[in-house]
Short mmCIF file of C-alpha atoms in Angstrom, two decimals:
data_model
loop_
_atom_site.label_atom_id
_atom_site.label_comp_id
_atom_site.label_asym_id
_atom_site.label_seq_id
_atom_site.Cartn_x
_atom_site.Cartn_y
_atom_site.Cartn_z
CA MET A 1002 -28.39 3.03 -7.07
CA GLY A 1003 -26.73 1.30 -4.14
CA LEU A 1004 -25.14 -1.30 -6.38
CA ASN A 1005 -23.84 1.34 -8.79
CA PHE A 1006 -21.58 2.73 -6.08
CA PHE A 1007 -19.60 -0.52 -6.14
CA ASP A 1008 -19.25 -0.67 -9.92
CA GLN A 1009 -16.07 1.39 -9.67
CA PHE A 1010 -14.38 -1.53 -7.87
CA SER A 1011 -15.09 -4.08 -10.60
CA SER A 1012 -12.15 -4.86 -12.85
CA PRO A 1013 -12.60 -3.16 -16.25
CA SER A 1014 -12.51 -5.28 -19.38
CA LEU A 1015 -12.42 -4.74 -23.14
CA LEU A 1016 -13.88 -7.44 -25.40
CA GLY A 1017 -13.80 -9.80 -22.44
CA ILE A 1018 -10.10 -9.10 -21.74
CA PRO A 1019 -9.40 -7.75 -18.22
CA LEU A 1020 -7.52 -4.46 -18.22
CA ILE A 1021 -6.18 -4.71 -14.69
CA LEU A 1022 -2.71 -5.58 -16.00
CA ILE A 1023 -2.59 -2.32 -17.94
CA ALA A 1024 -3.65 -0.43 -14.82
CA MET A 1025 -0.85 -2.13 -12.87
CA THR A 1026 1.88 -1.54 -15.44
CA PHE A 1027 0.97 2.05 -16.34
CA PRO A 1028 2.75 3.58 -13.29
CA ALA A 1029 6.03 2.17 -14.64
CA LEU A 1030 5.83 4.74 -17.45
CA LEU A 1031 6.12 7.53 -14.87
CA LEU A 1032 9.42 6.29 -13.45
CA PRO A 1033 12.71 7.75 -14.71
CA SER A 1034 14.57 5.69 -17.27
CA PRO A 1035 18.37 5.47 -17.05
CA ASP A 1036 20.37 7.44 -19.59
CA ASN A 1037 23.97 8.49 -20.19
CA ARG A 1038 23.46 12.23 -19.87
CA TRP A 1039 25.33 14.06 -17.12
CA ILE A 1040 22.63 16.70 -16.75
CA THR A 1041 19.09 15.41 -16.33
CA SER A 1042 15.77 17.21 -16.28
CA ARG A 1043 14.25 18.72 -13.16
CA LEU A 1044 11.56 16.03 -13.12
CA SER A 1045 14.13 13.23 -13.16
CA THR A 1046 16.11 14.95 -10.41
CA LEU A 1047 12.98 15.28 -8.29
CA GLN A 1048 12.05 11.64 -8.85
CA LEU A 1049 15.51 10.40 -7.95
CA TRP A 1050 15.53 12.58 -4.82
CA PHE A 1051 12.18 11.14 -3.78
CA ILE A 1052 13.36 7.56 -4.41
CA ASN A 1053 16.48 8.16 -2.29
CA LEU A 1054 14.35 9.66 0.49
CA VAL A 1055 11.97 6.69 0.48
CA THR A 1056 14.86 4.24 0.51
CA LYS A 1057 16.49 5.93 3.52
CA GLN A 1058 13.22 5.96 5.46
CA LEU A 1059 12.52 2.29 4.78
CA MET A 1060 16.05 1.13 5.54
CA MET A 1061 16.34 3.13 8.77
CA PRO A 1062 14.85 0.45 11.11
CA LEU A 1063 16.79 -2.37 9.38
CA ASP A 1064 20.26 -3.71 10.02
CA LYS A 1065 22.85 -3.97 7.29
CA LYS A 1066 21.67 -7.51 6.52
CA GLY A 1067 18.25 -6.11 5.65
CA HIS A 1068 19.63 -3.61 3.16
CA LYS A 1069 19.58 -6.38 0.56
CA TRP A 1070 15.81 -5.84 0.48
CA ALA A 1071 16.14 -2.15 -0.42
CA LEU A 1072 15.28 -2.62 -4.10
CA ILE A 1073 12.22 -4.78 -3.40
CA LEU A 1074 10.79 -2.58 -0.65
CA THR A 1075 11.44 0.70 -2.44
CA SER A 1076 9.96 -0.59 -5.70
CA LEU A 1077 6.89 -1.84 -3.85
CA MET A 1078 6.48 1.47 -2.07
CA ILE A 1079 6.63 3.51 -5.29
CA PHE A 1080 4.39 1.00 -7.08
CA LEU A 1081 1.66 1.23 -4.43
CA LEU A 1082 2.02 4.99 -4.14
CA LEU A 1083 1.57 5.60 -7.85
CA ILE A 1084 -1.34 3.18 -8.16
CA ASN A 1085 -3.14 4.73 -5.17
CA LEU A 1086 -2.68 8.28 -6.43
CA LEU A 1087 -3.59 7.51 -10.04
CA GLY A 1088 -6.73 5.77 -8.78
CA LEU A 1089 -8.01 9.11 -7.46
CA LEU A 1090 -8.22 10.55 -10.96
CA PRO A 1091 -11.66 10.54 -12.65
CA TYR A 1092 -12.58 7.53 -14.78
CA THR A 1093 -9.69 5.43 -13.51
CA PHE A 1094 -9.46 2.07 -11.79
CA THR A 1095 -7.55 1.40 -8.56
CA PRO A 1096 -6.14 -2.16 -8.49
CA THR A 1097 -5.30 -1.85 -4.78
CA THR A 1098 -9.01 -1.82 -3.93
CA GLN A 1099 -8.99 -5.53 -4.83
CA LEU A 1100 -8.32 -7.73 -1.80
CA SER A 1101 -6.97 -10.51 -4.02
CA MET A 1102 -4.23 -8.27 -5.40
CA ASN A 1103 -3.23 -6.93 -1.99
CA LEU A 1104 -3.02 -10.44 -0.58
CA ALA A 1105 -0.98 -11.49 -3.61
CA LEU A 1106 1.51 -8.75 -2.68
CA ALA A 1107 1.44 -9.28 1.08
CA PHE A 1108 1.56 -13.07 1.40
CA PRO A 1109 4.73 -13.87 -0.65
CA LEU A 1110 6.73 -11.05 0.94
CA TRP A 1111 5.56 -12.00 4.45
CA LEU A 1112 6.44 -15.64 3.76
CA ALA A 1113 9.85 -14.57 2.48
CA THR A 1114 10.58 -12.77 5.76
CA ILE A 1115 9.55 -15.87 7.74
CA LEU A 1116 11.70 -18.20 5.62
CA THR A 1117 14.63 -15.78 5.92
CA GLY A 1118 14.39 -15.93 9.70
CA LEU A 1119 14.06 -19.72 9.79
CA ARG A 1120 17.11 -20.08 7.57
CA ASN A 1121 19.40 -17.56 9.27
CA GLN A 1122 18.36 -17.82 12.94
CA PRO A 1123 15.79 -20.57 13.50
CA SER A 1124 16.03 -20.50 17.30
CA ALA A 1125 15.37 -16.76 17.54
CA SER A 1126 12.53 -16.91 15.00
CA LEU A 1127 10.78 -19.72 16.85
CA GLY A 1128 11.52 -17.97 20.14
CA HIS A 1129 9.14 -15.16 19.15
CA LEU A 1130 6.29 -17.62 19.62
CA LEU A 1131 7.00 -17.90 23.35
CA PRO A 1132 7.93 -14.79 25.38
CA GLU A 1133 10.64 -15.21 27.98
CA GLY A 1134 9.47 -15.86 31.52
CA THR A 1135 6.08 -17.30 30.55
CA PRO A 1136 4.48 -19.47 33.29
CA THR A 1137 4.41 -23.16 32.40
CA PRO A 1138 0.58 -23.53 32.42
CA LEU A 1139 0.25 -20.68 29.90
CA ILE A 1140 2.82 -21.99 27.40
CA PRO A 1141 0.38 -23.91 25.13
CA ALA A 1142 -2.11 -21.03 25.04
CA LEU A 1143 0.57 -18.40 24.31
CA ILE A 1144 2.12 -20.48 21.54
CA LEU A 1145 -1.31 -20.82 19.93
CA ILE A 1146 -2.02 -17.09 20.28
CA GLU A 1147 1.37 -16.01 18.91
CA THR A 1148 1.11 -18.47 16.02
CA THR A 1149 -2.33 -17.14 15.13
CA SER A 1150 -1.14 -13.53 15.28
CA LEU A 1151 1.81 -14.46 13.05
CA LEU A 1152 -0.36 -16.17 10.45
CA ILE A 1153 -2.89 -13.34 10.16
CA ARG A 1154 -0.25 -10.71 9.41
CA PRO A 1155 -0.56 -10.94 5.59
CA LEU A 1156 -4.34 -10.91 5.89
CA ALA A 1157 -4.16 -7.79 8.05
CA LEU A 1158 -1.86 -6.08 5.53
CA GLY A 1159 -4.19 -6.78 2.63
CA VAL A 1160 -7.42 -5.95 4.45
CA ARG A 1161 -6.02 -2.69 5.87
CA LEU A 1162 -5.01 -1.38 2.45
CA THR A 1163 -8.22 -2.54 0.78
CA ALA A 1164 -10.56 -1.19 3.46
CA ASN A 1165 -8.99 2.26 3.67
CA LEU A 1166 -8.95 2.85 -0.08
CA THR A 1167 -12.42 1.38 -0.63
CA ALA A 1168 -13.96 3.51 2.13
CA GLY A 1169 -12.35 6.66 0.73
CA HIS A 1170 -13.56 6.01 -2.81
CA LEU A 1171 -17.09 5.31 -1.58
CA LEU A 1172 -17.18 8.54 0.45
CA ILE A 1173 -15.98 10.58 -2.53
CA GLN A 1174 -18.63 9.08 -4.79
CA LEU A 1175 -21.41 9.52 -2.22
CA ILE A 1176 -20.58 13.17 -1.58
CA SER A 1177 -20.11 13.96 -5.27
CA THR A 1178 -23.49 12.38 -6.04
CA ALA A 1179 -25.10 14.45 -3.30
CA THR A 1180 -23.44 17.61 -4.65
CA ILE A 1181 -24.88 17.08 -8.12
CA ALA A 1182 -28.32 16.09 -6.81
CA LEU A 1183 -28.61 19.17 -4.55
CA PHE A 1184 -27.32 21.69 -7.10
CA SER A 1185 -30.71 22.33 -8.72
CA THR A 1186 -32.79 22.41 -5.52
CA MET A 1187 -30.46 23.78 -2.82
CA PRO A 1188 -27.45 25.54 -4.37
CA ALA A 1189 -26.09 26.76 -1.02
CA VAL A 1190 -26.04 23.25 0.44
CA SER A 1191 -24.53 21.98 -2.80
CA LEU A 1192 -21.64 24.46 -2.49
CA LEU A 1193 -21.11 23.34 1.09
CA THR A 1194 -20.94 19.68 0.06
CA LEU A 1195 -18.57 20.70 -2.74
CA LEU A 1196 -16.23 22.17 -0.13
CA VAL A 1197 -16.49 18.96 1.90
CA LEU A 1198 -15.71 17.00 -1.26
CA PHE A 1199 -12.59 19.07 -1.88
CA LEU A 1200 -11.36 18.54 1.69
CA LEU A 1201 -12.12 14.84 1.47
CA THR A 1202 -10.15 14.58 -1.76
CA VAL A 1203 -7.14 16.19 -0.08
CA LEU A 1204 -7.55 13.73 2.79
CA GLU A 1205 -7.71 10.81 0.37
CA VAL A 1206 -4.47 11.91 -1.27
CA ALA A 1207 -2.84 11.80 2.16
CA VAL A 1208 -4.44 8.41 2.91
CA ALA A 1209 -3.19 7.00 -0.40
CA MET A 1210 0.39 7.98 0.45
CA ILE A 1211 0.18 6.91 4.10
CA GLN A 1212 -1.31 3.50 3.34
CA ALA A 1213 1.42 2.73 0.79
CA TYR A 1214 4.05 3.72 3.34
CA VAL A 1215 2.43 1.73 6.17
CA PHE A 1216 2.14 -1.40 4.01
CA VAL A 1217 5.86 -1.41 3.19
CA LEU A 1218 6.93 -0.21 6.65
CA LEU A 1219 5.18 -3.14 8.33
CA LEU A 1220 6.88 -5.53 5.93
CA SER A 1221 10.24 -4.00 6.84
CA LEU A 1222 9.44 -4.42 10.55
CA TYR A 1223 8.53 -8.07 9.97
CA LEU A 1224 11.83 -8.44 8.17
CA GLN A 1225 13.73 -6.84 11.06
CA GLU A 1226 12.34 -9.48 13.42
CA ASN A 1227 13.86 -12.26 11.32
CA ILE A 1228 17.33 -10.98 10.47
#
């Protein structure tokens, strides 16, 4: 039984073909498609309003030089948000519970921010490794510490997103299993666990949105340090 709880995190396949690509591309069907009509539907208006709101929030801590990244960061935010929310539906698969995928998203974007800083302002980017006014005997140790903290940033981004979503999915499955198991023997306790399950589901919806926002916000802050 313990191993069955983790079956939901295994990549689904059909005839030996992994279906994770379909799970990753399906959220694109929910995005508005451009058209030539002057008057759009309410759903398209709501989606465009939400995209504009997300873009303003992500670009707020950035200078004008960082606004070139608006399309990438906004697209990543909406992509992660839709995948996290769709993964809460029954009989679905959440690709962002895979550490390999999260690292594949975090590492190239983190590396791009580092290379941007080294190209535009190499002295300031390298200066982050050594705080001003550091005593001479501590310089080697601080450079090593700051370099290590810089290199583990993409790992921290991927692990944070994976751990939060995985823990939430496991809690939902554990409580739902307990609700079904207790229904025949202790109906009152089963109703109580059902209420806990409902509250936990609401919490997981919030966590799914917050984790997508935090992932992209940290990338924007890393970008701000290098522009």
